Amino acid sequence: NPRCPIMFASRGARAPRWLYRGAISASKARTESSVGNVAEVVSGIIQDVRQGGNAALDKYCLKFDRVPHKRLSESDIEGCLKACSSQELADVKYAQNNIRRFAQLQRDSMKDIEVETQPGVILGHKHLPIRNVGCYVPGGKFPMIASAHMSVLTAKVAGCERVLACTAPMPGGEPGRPPNLTVVAMHMAGADEIYLMGGAQAIAAMAYGTETIGSVDFIAGPGNAFVAEAKKQVFGKVGIDLLAGPTETLLLCDDSVDAEITTADLLGQAEHGYNTPAILVTTSEKLAVDTIARIEQELKIIPTAETAAVSWRDWGEVIVVDNDAEMLEVADEIAGEHVQVMHRNWDYFKQNLRNYGGLFLGVETNVAYGDKVIGTNHTLPTQTSGRYTGGLWVGKFIKTHTYQHISKEASVEVGDYCSRLCGYENFAGHKEQADVRLRRWKPGYDTKYYEGSQNQTLLSRPGAK
């Protein structure tokens, strides 16, 4: 594990030092996808499904998942329920109760308003749920049961009328096997339609519809690089929650924590796949050195070393900084999806950190709690998009629409200003919208038109009395 002399370019001599840096992370910007050529591949899939409907969808489902897509019937869902133990069902119920409770508190914080802003002028806004939404739940080797709670359940708390949920069938073994507990979680969360289909083709099917799948207006949920790219490409045809691609984790630590904990928390996320950035930033060089050594040992024994080792080799980072202010600056630049602060003064980071997906404050909590059960949403911004958006929450499924109504007296006052302001911009038609009301409700009003390159000449309306 060689020391890496590379420094943050913006910081000169005082720049943080890498004690470890994965080969690929050193060569890519944090905003870049971790998979090459993904945009071209995804574009082809989307165009095929858009034009070819079910036949094209099934071509890709057969290629990637070995079976055509399928809408699950009531009896299919009942079969999944029977395949789950009472403990599994109780655990899902506990998690969903926590997530529902927090989502409802968030929904309750969103208030409609209606205010008389000046005499006779009433302005307001209403929060309206999106009617048709699609929820993507990652499947495959690691079926993301919790994503069903995070998207489907949150959409239902928001008040969405139709919630379509999809996930890929299980890999290996008999083709087409549903991930039983994921399906049950979707069902318990309130999904109106459940489909076995995954990947970019599922995103395309939800966005554009097929002969049998009604299109949606909004798509939510995390996924791999192909799913994230598909969401990016269908944005505009539908809304999306955010670009939630391959998982990222960032640990901010002083010497109050030990390498056993940091190793568990880094590898706990690195196991997601082969392209998961896992980063430690610390003021303790001893913790940095101990963590690097401990990870090498742990990768020899953990069951998910096949994926975690590749992520750590290619995407891992250990960065040493001089002080907490520098740690904060580095963290804001990284803008990690999950930011875990194990530090004597974690409140400093709570108060001052600006760019992140979700914060996990203190050694007592960790990313897995947020991922699975505690109540906050686990669909969070990646690839530095925490610079401009937060994660999935009940408000993402809600549109805020404004309205207004005013009295005749207010129309005269506002209209006077509006008429002149429209004239300054040479918008005669806009101006007439005000003027037609002023002629009716303001005695003696003479409509004027502006002429000249600088609107310097006022002329009466032709035929004005």
Tab-separated table of C-alpha atoms in Angstrom:
chain	number	residue	atom	x	y	z
A	1	ASN	CA	0.000	0.000	0.000
A	2	PRO	CA	2.331	2.767	-1.177
A	3	ARG	CA	2.045	6.297	0.029
A	4	CYS	CA	0.538	8.488	-2.646
A	5	PRO	CA	2.180	11.921	-3.002
A	6	ILE	CA	-0.709	13.321	-5.067
A	7	MET	CA	-2.434	16.284	-3.432
A	8	PHE	CA	-5.657	18.197	-3.818
A	9	ALA	CA	-4.734	20.641	-6.580
A	10	SER	CA	-6.582	23.556	-5.018
A	11	ARG	CA	-4.670	23.526	-1.750
A	12	GLY	CA	-0.967	23.761	-2.502
A	13	ALA	CA	1.596	22.892	0.153
A	14	ARG	CA	-0.911	22.310	2.968
A	15	ALA	CA	-2.905	19.878	0.912
A	16	PRO	CA	-4.152	16.627	2.465
A	17	ARG	CA	-2.028	13.537	1.887
A	18	TRP	CA	-3.182	10.189	0.573
A	19	LEU	CA	-1.775	7.234	2.452
A	20	TYR	CA	-3.737	4.944	0.151
A	21	ARG	CA	-5.529	5.560	-3.120
A	22	GLY	CA	-7.150	3.023	-5.428
A	23	ALA	CA	-5.851	2.988	-8.976
A	24	ILE	CA	-9.098	3.976	-10.658
A	25	SER	CA	-10.093	6.655	-8.153
A	26	ALA	CA	-6.781	8.396	-8.859
A	27	SER	CA	-7.563	8.622	-12.572
A	28	LYS	CA	-11.204	9.748	-12.540
A	29	ALA	CA	-13.057	12.841	-11.424
A	30	ARG	CA	-15.576	12.199	-8.679
A	31	THR	CA	-18.348	13.395	-10.994
A	32	GLU	CA	-17.584	10.688	-13.556
A	33	SER	CA	-19.439	7.418	-13.821
A	34	SER	CA	-17.483	4.468	-12.528
A	35	VAL	CA	-18.429	2.429	-15.607
A	36	GLY	CA	-17.078	3.266	-19.062
A	37	ASN	CA	-19.225	3.573	-22.213
A	38	VAL	CA	-22.384	3.421	-20.107
A	39	ALA	CA	-24.178	6.312	-21.849
A	40	GLU	CA	-23.984	4.725	-25.298
A	41	VAL	CA	-25.130	1.309	-24.098
A	42	VAL	CA	-28.051	2.751	-22.158
A	43	SER	CA	-29.139	4.999	-25.021
A	44	GLY	CA	-29.458	1.969	-27.286
A	45	ILE	CA	-31.529	0.070	-24.743
A	46	ILE	CA	-33.889	2.995	-24.156
A	47	GLN	CA	-34.458	3.588	-27.869
A	48	ASP	CA	-35.147	-0.115	-28.438
A	49	VAL	CA	-37.712	-0.312	-25.652
A	50	ARG	CA	-39.308	2.994	-26.617
A	51	GLN	CA	-39.829	1.812	-30.179
A	52	GLY	CA	-40.264	-1.917	-29.686
A	53	GLY	CA	-42.381	-2.114	-26.531
A	54	ASN	CA	-42.716	-5.476	-24.815
A	55	ALA	CA	-40.718	-7.364	-27.449
A	56	ALA	CA	-37.689	-5.114	-26.973
A	57	LEU	CA	-38.126	-5.083	-23.208
A	58	ASP	CA	-38.127	-8.861	-23.119
A	59	LYS	CA	-35.097	-9.073	-25.405
A	60	TYR	CA	-33.071	-7.309	-22.734
A	61	CYS	CA	-34.765	-9.055	-19.813
A	62	LEU	CA	-33.859	-12.407	-21.383
A	63	LYS	CA	-30.309	-11.229	-22.027
A	64	PHE	CA	-29.660	-9.916	-18.512
A	65	ASP	CA	-32.166	-11.761	-16.297
A	66	ARG	CA	-32.791	-14.965	-18.326
A	67	VAL	CA	-36.597	-14.540	-18.391
A	68	PRO	CA	-39.127	-12.110	-19.915
A	69	HIS	CA	-40.604	-9.403	-17.724
A	70	LYS	CA	-43.635	-10.351	-15.679
A	71	ARG	CA	-46.336	-8.536	-13.757
A	72	LEU	CA	-46.879	-10.420	-10.519
A	73	SER	CA	-50.420	-11.575	-9.820
A	74	GLU	CA	-52.101	-11.719	-6.426
A	75	SER	CA	-51.323	-15.425	-6.250
A	76	ASP	CA	-47.650	-14.744	-7.086
A	77	ILE	CA	-47.487	-12.230	-4.232
A	78	GLU	CA	-49.260	-14.662	-1.914
A	79	GLY	CA	-46.627	-17.257	-2.790
A	80	CYS	CA	-43.869	-14.817	-1.830
A	81	LEU	CA	-45.619	-14.116	1.478
A	82	LYS	CA	-45.830	-17.822	2.288
A	83	ALA	CA	-42.132	-18.249	1.517
A	84	CYS	CA	-41.146	-15.718	4.198
A	85	SER	CA	-40.748	-16.550	7.875
A	86	SER	CA	-42.629	-14.750	10.636
A	87	GLN	CA	-39.321	-13.184	11.757
A	88	GLU	CA	-38.643	-11.819	8.288
A	89	LEU	CA	-42.128	-10.322	8.088
A	90	ALA	CA	-41.821	-8.800	11.566
A	91	ASP	CA	-38.451	-7.271	10.676
A	92	VAL	CA	-39.822	-5.685	7.506
A	93	LYS	CA	-42.800	-4.351	9.437
A	94	TYR	CA	-40.503	-2.787	12.056
A	95	ALA	CA	-38.412	-1.056	9.382
A	96	GLN	CA	-41.471	0.158	7.501
A	97	ASN	CA	-43.039	1.558	10.655
A	98	ASN	CA	-39.896	3.632	11.259
A	99	ILE	CA	-39.704	4.864	7.669
A	100	ARG	CA	-43.435	5.637	7.528
A	101	ARG	CA	-43.246	7.593	10.787
A	102	PHE	CA	-40.407	9.823	9.612
A	103	ALA	CA	-41.895	10.298	6.125
A	104	GLN	CA	-45.210	11.328	7.676
A	105	LEU	CA	-43.436	13.866	9.901
A	106	GLN	CA	-41.761	15.281	6.798
A	107	ARG	CA	-45.100	15.429	4.972
A	108	ASP	CA	-46.712	17.185	7.912
A	109	SER	CA	-43.979	19.842	7.778
A	110	MET	CA	-45.066	20.832	4.263
A	111	LYS	CA	-47.832	23.382	4.690
A	112	ASP	CA	-50.155	24.842	2.096
A	113	ILE	CA	-50.275	28.627	2.365
A	114	GLU	CA	-52.776	31.306	1.368
A	115	VAL	CA	-51.952	34.905	2.278
A	116	GLU	CA	-53.295	38.378	1.481
A	117	THR	CA	-49.961	39.943	0.520
A	118	GLN	CA	-51.479	43.416	-0.057
A	119	PRO	CA	-55.083	44.663	0.042
A	120	GLY	CA	-57.164	42.500	-2.306
A	121	VAL	CA	-54.268	40.276	-3.474
A	122	ILE	CA	-54.488	36.639	-2.389
A	123	LEU	CA	-51.501	34.395	-3.180
A	124	GLY	CA	-51.031	30.770	-2.207
A	125	HIS	CA	-49.476	27.450	-2.940
A	126	LYS	CA	-50.713	23.862	-2.732
A	127	HIS	CA	-48.697	20.677	-2.335
A	128	LEU	CA	-50.086	18.036	-4.706
A	129	PRO	CA	-48.812	14.448	-4.937
A	130	ILE	CA	-47.667	13.133	-8.314
A	131	ARG	CA	-50.349	10.678	-9.453
A	132	ASN	CA	-48.262	8.097	-11.364
A	133	VAL	CA	-44.856	7.037	-10.067
A	134	GLY	CA	-42.458	4.202	-10.745
A	135	CYS	CA	-40.145	2.824	-8.069
A	136	TYR	CA	-37.001	0.949	-9.038
A	137	VAL	CA	-35.776	-1.527	-6.417
A	138	PRO	CA	-32.288	-2.962	-7.094
A	139	GLY	CA	-32.099	-6.739	-7.256
A	140	GLY	CA	-29.615	-9.346	-8.385
A	141	LYS	CA	-26.883	-10.670	-6.124
A	142	PHE	CA	-27.858	-8.271	-3.330
A	143	PRO	CA	-31.651	-7.806	-3.447
A	144	MET	CA	-32.274	-4.383	-1.893
A	145	ILE	CA	-35.337	-5.114	0.201
A	146	ALA	CA	-35.008	-1.756	1.965
A	147	SER	CA	-35.362	0.190	-1.291
A	148	ALA	CA	-38.979	-0.956	-1.408
A	149	HIS	CA	-39.665	0.855	1.858
A	150	MET	CA	-37.681	3.907	0.832
A	151	SER	CA	-39.484	4.503	-2.459
A	152	VAL	CA	-42.866	2.749	-2.505
A	153	LEU	CA	-43.776	3.501	1.105
A	154	THR	CA	-42.609	7.107	0.882
A	155	ALA	CA	-44.635	7.626	-2.311
A	156	LYS	CA	-47.754	6.291	-0.598
A	157	VAL	CA	-47.215	8.581	2.411
A	158	ALA	CA	-46.998	11.438	-0.089
A	159	GLY	CA	-50.401	10.427	-1.480
A	160	CYS	CA	-49.439	9.088	-4.916
A	161	GLU	CA	-52.405	7.264	-6.472
A	162	ARG	CA	-50.582	4.713	-8.638
A	163	VAL	CA	-47.233	3.326	-7.556
A	164	LEU	CA	-45.582	0.838	-9.903
A	165	ALA	CA	-42.658	-1.094	-8.412
A	166	CYS	CA	-40.135	-3.279	-10.198
A	167	THR	CA	-37.117	-5.386	-9.379
A	168	ALA	CA	-35.029	-8.002	-11.172
A	169	PRO	CA	-35.550	-11.720	-10.605
A	170	MET	CA	-32.967	-13.632	-8.578
A	171	PRO	CA	-29.752	-14.567	-10.400
A	172	GLY	CA	-28.557	-18.153	-10.543
A	173	GLY	CA	-30.629	-21.249	-9.880
A	174	GLU	CA	-33.994	-21.624	-11.575
A	175	PRO	CA	-34.656	-18.644	-13.875
A	176	GLY	CA	-37.400	-16.201	-12.948
A	177	ARG	CA	-37.426	-16.712	-9.201
A	178	PRO	CA	-38.800	-13.613	-7.457
A	179	PRO	CA	-36.851	-12.144	-4.517
A	180	ASN	CA	-39.561	-13.117	-2.055
A	181	LEU	CA	-38.916	-10.657	0.738
A	182	THR	CA	-38.418	-7.732	-1.673
A	183	VAL	CA	-41.774	-8.470	-3.294
A	184	VAL	CA	-43.405	-8.741	0.123
A	185	ALA	CA	-41.866	-5.425	1.175
A	186	MET	CA	-43.236	-3.770	-1.991
A	187	HIS	CA	-46.657	-5.236	-1.271
A	188	MET	CA	-46.638	-4.219	2.397
A	189	ALA	CA	-45.508	-0.712	1.394
A	190	GLY	CA	-48.590	-0.345	-0.818
A	191	ALA	CA	-47.389	-0.951	-4.390
A	192	ASP	CA	-50.291	-1.016	-6.850
A	193	GLU	CA	-48.392	-2.949	-9.549
A	194	ILE	CA	-45.308	-5.134	-9.104
A	195	TYR	CA	-43.135	-6.239	-12.027
A	196	LEU	CA	-40.171	-8.574	-12.285
A	197	MET	CA	-37.820	-6.588	-14.519
A	198	GLY	CA	-34.577	-4.754	-13.898
A	199	GLY	CA	-31.860	-2.659	-15.469
A	200	ALA	CA	-32.018	0.220	-17.915
A	201	GLN	CA	-34.766	-1.615	-19.810
A	202	ALA	CA	-37.056	-1.388	-16.772
A	203	ILE	CA	-36.429	2.362	-16.498
A	204	ALA	CA	-37.273	2.738	-20.200
A	205	ALA	CA	-40.464	0.687	-19.827
A	206	MET	CA	-41.658	2.813	-16.915
A	207	ALA	CA	-40.805	6.077	-18.685
A	208	TYR	CA	-42.287	5.320	-22.092
A	209	GLY	CA	-44.702	2.496	-21.348
A	210	THR	CA	-45.323	-0.616	-23.442
A	211	GLU	CA	-48.431	-2.343	-24.765
A	212	THR	CA	-49.182	-3.598	-21.243
A	213	ILE	CA	-47.272	-1.281	-18.902
A	214	GLY	CA	-48.710	2.175	-18.382
A	215	SER	CA	-46.064	4.885	-18.373
A	216	VAL	CA	-45.371	6.871	-15.212
A	217	ASP	CA	-44.704	10.554	-14.617
A	218	PHE	CA	-41.856	10.165	-12.122
A	219	ILE	CA	-39.215	7.525	-11.375
A	220	ALA	CA	-37.497	7.031	-8.021
A	221	GLY	CA	-34.990	4.603	-6.609
A	222	PRO	CA	-31.276	3.803	-6.621
A	223	GLY	CA	-29.444	1.468	-8.954
A	224	ASN	CA	-26.179	0.611	-10.633
A	225	ALA	CA	-24.399	2.848	-13.137
A	226	PHE	CA	-26.695	1.700	-15.964
A	227	VAL	CA	-29.855	2.454	-14.011
A	228	ALA	CA	-28.538	5.856	-12.949
A	229	GLU	CA	-27.633	6.677	-16.553
A	230	ALA	CA	-31.053	5.505	-17.760
A	231	LYS	CA	-32.749	7.816	-15.282
A	232	LYS	CA	-30.572	10.662	-16.525
A	233	GLN	CA	-31.528	9.951	-20.145
A	234	VAL	CA	-35.300	9.695	-19.575
A	235	PHE	CA	-35.370	12.857	-17.465
A	236	GLY	CA	-37.608	15.368	-19.213
A	237	LYS	CA	-40.023	12.702	-20.415
A	238	VAL	CA	-40.482	11.904	-16.730
A	239	GLY	CA	-39.244	13.438	-13.523
A	240	ILE	CA	-36.621	11.649	-11.459
A	241	ASP	CA	-35.743	11.797	-7.794
A	242	LEU	CA	-31.970	12.171	-8.227
A	243	LEU	CA	-28.966	10.409	-9.712
A	244	ALA	CA	-28.351	7.681	-7.175
A	245	GLY	CA	-25.660	5.507	-8.696
A	246	PRO	CA	-23.125	3.136	-7.141
A	247	THR	CA	-22.841	3.516	-3.370
A	248	GLU	CA	-20.228	5.798	-1.813
A	249	THR	CA	-19.104	6.090	1.793
A	250	LEU	CA	-16.946	8.708	3.480
A	251	LEU	CA	-15.647	8.461	7.057
A	252	LEU	CA	-14.537	11.600	8.914
A	253	CYS	CA	-12.592	10.542	12.005
A	254	ASP	CA	-10.300	11.754	14.736
A	255	ASP	CA	-8.351	9.453	17.068
A	256	SER	CA	-11.395	8.726	19.240
A	257	VAL	CA	-12.283	5.749	17.050
A	258	ASP	CA	-10.275	2.614	16.281
A	259	ALA	CA	-9.448	0.671	13.140
A	260	GLU	CA	-11.830	-2.188	13.928
A	261	ILE	CA	-14.772	0.220	13.596
A	262	THR	CA	-13.452	2.132	10.571
A	263	THR	CA	-12.674	-1.110	8.749
A	264	ALA	CA	-16.155	-2.470	9.353
A	265	ASP	CA	-17.746	0.762	8.172
A	266	LEU	CA	-15.632	1.051	5.018
A	267	LEU	CA	-16.020	-2.580	3.944
A	268	GLY	CA	-19.691	-2.552	4.934
A	269	GLN	CA	-20.298	-0.307	1.947
A	270	ALA	CA	-17.483	-1.515	-0.331
A	271	GLU	CA	-19.244	-4.884	-0.570
A	272	HIS	CA	-22.068	-3.312	-2.617
A	273	GLY	CA	-20.232	-3.895	-5.879
A	274	TYR	CA	-16.989	-3.606	-7.794
A	275	ASN	CA	-17.052	0.179	-8.074
A	276	THR	CA	-17.897	1.540	-4.620
A	277	PRO	CA	-15.764	4.458	-3.392
A	278	ALA	CA	-14.904	3.965	0.302
A	279	ILE	CA	-12.921	6.841	1.779
A	280	LEU	CA	-11.405	7.596	5.186
A	281	VAL	CA	-10.379	11.176	6.001
A	282	THR	CA	-8.681	11.527	9.370
A	283	THR	CA	-6.491	13.776	11.471
A	284	SER	CA	-4.837	10.651	12.947
A	285	GLU	CA	-2.019	9.138	10.926
A	286	LYS	CA	-2.013	6.165	13.293
A	287	LEU	CA	-5.694	5.472	12.544
A	288	ALA	CA	-4.980	5.765	8.827
A	289	VAL	CA	-2.103	3.266	8.938
A	290	ASP	CA	-3.987	0.876	11.241
A	291	THR	CA	-7.085	0.976	9.029
A	292	ILE	CA	-5.136	0.139	5.865
A	293	ALA	CA	-3.538	-2.851	7.607
A	294	ARG	CA	-6.786	-4.015	9.184
A	295	ILE	CA	-8.647	-3.882	5.858
A	296	GLU	CA	-6.059	-6.136	4.238
A	297	GLN	CA	-6.571	-8.672	7.017
A	298	GLU	CA	-10.358	-8.420	6.991
A	299	LEU	CA	-10.539	-8.946	3.230
A	300	LYS	CA	-9.066	-12.404	3.768
A	301	ILE	CA	-12.047	-13.556	5.842
A	302	ILE	CA	-15.260	-11.647	5.053
A	303	PRO	CA	-17.823	-13.530	2.913
A	304	THR	CA	-18.259	-10.592	0.510
A	305	ALA	CA	-14.538	-10.114	-0.152
A	306	GLU	CA	-15.053	-10.872	-3.851
A	307	THR	CA	-16.709	-7.485	-4.366
A	308	ALA	CA	-15.338	-5.514	-1.423
A	309	ALA	CA	-11.718	-6.272	-2.298
A	310	VAL	CA	-12.134	-4.991	-5.847
A	311	SER	CA	-13.829	-1.808	-4.697
A	312	TRP	CA	-11.118	-1.186	-2.116
A	313	ARG	CA	-8.310	-1.942	-4.580
A	314	ASP	CA	-9.711	0.372	-7.253
A	315	TRP	CA	-11.751	2.962	-5.372
A	316	GLY	CA	-10.530	3.034	-1.769
A	317	GLU	CA	-8.866	6.127	-0.311
A	318	VAL	CA	-7.221	7.028	3.002
A	319	ILE	CA	-6.489	10.738	3.384
A	320	VAL	CA	-4.685	12.406	6.293
A	321	VAL	CA	-5.424	16.055	7.077
A	322	ASP	CA	-3.916	18.484	9.573
A	323	ASN	CA	-7.045	19.672	11.381
A	324	ASP	CA	-10.831	19.623	11.515
A	325	ALA	CA	-11.242	22.683	9.278
A	326	GLU	CA	-9.226	20.960	6.554
A	327	MET	CA	-11.261	17.778	7.071
A	328	LEU	CA	-14.437	19.799	6.559
A	329	GLU	CA	-13.068	21.355	3.381
A	330	VAL	CA	-12.055	17.975	1.952
A	331	ALA	CA	-15.441	16.467	2.849
A	332	ASP	CA	-17.331	19.287	1.139
A	333	GLU	CA	-15.255	18.768	-2.005
A	334	ILE	CA	-15.826	14.995	-2.013
A	335	ALA	CA	-19.585	15.513	-1.378
A	336	GLY	CA	-20.014	11.868	-0.414
A	337	GLU	CA	-23.289	9.983	-0.475
A	338	HIS	CA	-22.947	8.597	3.057
A	339	VAL	CA	-20.856	10.691	5.441
A	340	GLN	CA	-20.110	9.020	8.736
A	341	VAL	CA	-18.613	11.316	11.392
A	342	MET	CA	-16.867	9.490	14.227
A	343	HIS	CA	-15.309	12.360	16.081
A	344	ARG	CA	-15.334	13.873	19.558
A	345	ASN	CA	-16.906	17.023	18.151
A	346	TRP	CA	-19.251	15.603	15.544
A	347	ASP	CA	-21.600	18.532	16.074
A	348	TYR	CA	-19.051	20.783	14.330
A	349	PHE	CA	-19.624	18.821	11.125
A	350	LYS	CA	-23.389	18.742	11.616
A	351	GLN	CA	-23.395	22.524	11.820
A	352	ASN	CA	-20.911	23.261	9.033
A	353	LEU	CA	-20.892	20.505	6.388
A	354	ARG	CA	-22.739	21.610	3.249
A	355	ASN	CA	-22.328	18.922	0.561
A	356	TYR	CA	-23.388	15.349	1.339
A	357	GLY	CA	-26.176	12.806	0.939
A	358	GLY	CA	-26.874	11.706	4.500
A	359	LEU	CA	-25.026	12.345	7.767
A	360	PHE	CA	-24.357	9.662	10.368
A	361	LEU	CA	-23.162	11.382	13.517
A	362	GLY	CA	-21.206	9.619	16.243
A	363	VAL	CA	-19.755	6.139	16.557
A	364	GLU	CA	-23.076	4.814	17.880
A	365	THR	CA	-24.795	4.955	14.474
A	366	ASN	CA	-23.626	3.861	11.039
A	367	VAL	CA	-24.635	3.746	7.395
A	368	ALA	CA	-26.256	0.309	7.643
A	369	TYR	CA	-28.790	1.659	10.164
A	370	GLY	CA	-29.799	4.333	7.678
A	371	ASP	CA	-29.704	1.925	4.753
A	372	LYS	CA	-32.088	-0.566	6.293
A	373	VAL	CA	-34.155	0.441	9.245
A	374	ILE	CA	-33.767	3.651	11.250
A	375	GLY	CA	-36.250	5.793	9.324
A	376	THR	CA	-34.296	8.219	7.144
A	377	ASN	CA	-34.270	7.492	3.417
A	378	HIS	CA	-31.352	5.605	1.901
A	379	THR	CA	-31.728	6.863	-1.682
A	380	LEU	CA	-29.080	9.576	-1.655
A	381	PRO	CA	-27.108	11.676	-4.160
A	382	THR	CA	-23.859	10.247	-5.569
A	383	GLN	CA	-21.058	11.469	-7.876
A	384	THR	CA	-20.922	14.798	-5.959
A	385	SER	CA	-24.560	15.655	-6.745
A	386	GLY	CA	-24.979	16.388	-3.035
A	387	ARG	CA	-23.648	19.802	-4.086
A	388	TYR	CA	-27.102	20.669	-5.452
A	389	THR	CA	-29.652	18.194	-4.127
A	390	GLY	CA	-30.541	16.205	-1.059
A	391	GLY	CA	-31.795	12.642	-1.074
A	392	LEU	CA	-35.166	11.046	-1.711
A	393	TRP	CA	-37.842	12.155	0.733
A	394	VAL	CA	-41.600	12.530	0.763
A	395	GLY	CA	-41.300	15.984	-0.843
A	396	LYS	CA	-39.800	14.497	-4.011
A	397	PHE	CA	-43.168	12.888	-4.749
A	398	ILE	CA	-45.007	16.178	-4.285
A	399	LYS	CA	-45.402	19.135	-6.648
A	400	THR	CA	-45.819	22.640	-5.261
A	401	HIS	CA	-48.213	24.755	-7.335
A	402	THR	CA	-49.018	28.437	-6.835
A	403	TYR	CA	-52.310	30.258	-7.367
A	404	GLN	CA	-53.706	33.795	-7.079
A	405	HIS	CA	-56.955	35.715	-7.030
A	406	ILE	CA	-57.501	39.434	-6.563
A	407	SER	CA	-60.205	42.100	-6.256
A	408	LYS	CA	-61.108	44.638	-8.981
A	409	GLU	CA	-59.510	47.373	-6.904
A	410	ALA	CA	-56.266	45.374	-6.633
A	411	SER	CA	-56.416	44.599	-10.357
A	412	VAL	CA	-56.376	48.338	-11.070
A	413	GLU	CA	-53.379	48.966	-8.824
A	414	VAL	CA	-51.371	45.966	-10.050
A	415	GLY	CA	-52.502	46.557	-13.650
A	416	ASP	CA	-51.108	50.079	-13.732
A	417	TYR	CA	-47.637	48.782	-12.886
A	418	CYS	CA	-47.981	45.731	-15.110
A	419	SER	CA	-48.997	47.796	-18.138
A	420	ARG	CA	-45.917	49.987	-17.926
A	421	LEU	CA	-43.554	47.087	-17.178
A	422	CYS	CA	-44.842	45.156	-20.213
A	423	GLY	CA	-44.392	48.238	-22.364
A	424	TYR	CA	-40.753	48.555	-21.346
A	425	GLU	CA	-40.262	45.068	-22.794
A	426	ASN	CA	-42.169	45.795	-26.051
A	427	PHE	CA	-44.778	43.155	-25.176
A	428	ALA	CA	-47.929	44.821	-26.531
A	429	GLY	CA	-50.035	41.689	-26.029
A	430	HIS	CA	-48.989	41.302	-22.405
A	431	LYS	CA	-49.670	45.002	-21.894
A	432	GLU	CA	-53.160	44.650	-23.336
A	433	GLN	CA	-53.992	41.972	-20.746
A	434	ALA	CA	-53.590	44.679	-18.131
A	435	ASP	CA	-55.027	47.496	-20.227
A	436	VAL	CA	-58.317	45.765	-21.066
A	437	ARG	CA	-59.032	45.537	-17.340
A	438	LEU	CA	-57.868	49.080	-16.634
A	439	ARG	CA	-60.195	50.455	-19.327
A	440	ARG	CA	-63.099	48.698	-17.604
A	441	TRP	CA	-62.324	49.414	-13.985
A	442	LYS	CA	-60.230	52.605	-13.941
A	443	PRO	CA	-62.353	55.591	-15.044
A	444	GLY	CA	-60.784	57.611	-17.847
A	445	TYR	CA	-57.906	55.221	-18.445
A	446	ASP	CA	-56.131	55.938	-21.765
A	447	THR	CA	-54.242	52.939	-23.135
A	448	LYS	CA	-50.786	53.937	-24.285
A	449	TYR	CA	-48.416	52.084	-26.577
A	450	TYR	CA	-44.674	52.494	-26.409
A	451	GLU	CA	-42.730	53.140	-29.606
A	452	GLY	CA	-39.102	53.794	-30.483
A	453	SER	CA	-35.948	51.815	-29.937
A	454	GLN	CA	-35.847	52.765	-26.259
A	455	ASN	CA	-39.641	52.878	-25.764
A	456	GLN	CA	-39.367	56.630	-25.439
A	457	THR	CA	-42.631	57.581	-27.209
A	458	LEU	CA	-46.093	57.037	-25.737
A	459	LEU	CA	-49.030	56.924	-28.174
A	460	SER	CA	-52.706	56.484	-27.402
A	461	ARG	CA	-54.392	53.251	-28.480
A	462	PRO	CA	-55.871	53.626	-31.975
A	463	GLY	CA	-59.552	54.407	-31.708
A	464	ALA	CA	-59.289	55.304	-28.024
A	465	LYS	CA	-62.105	57.542	-26.808
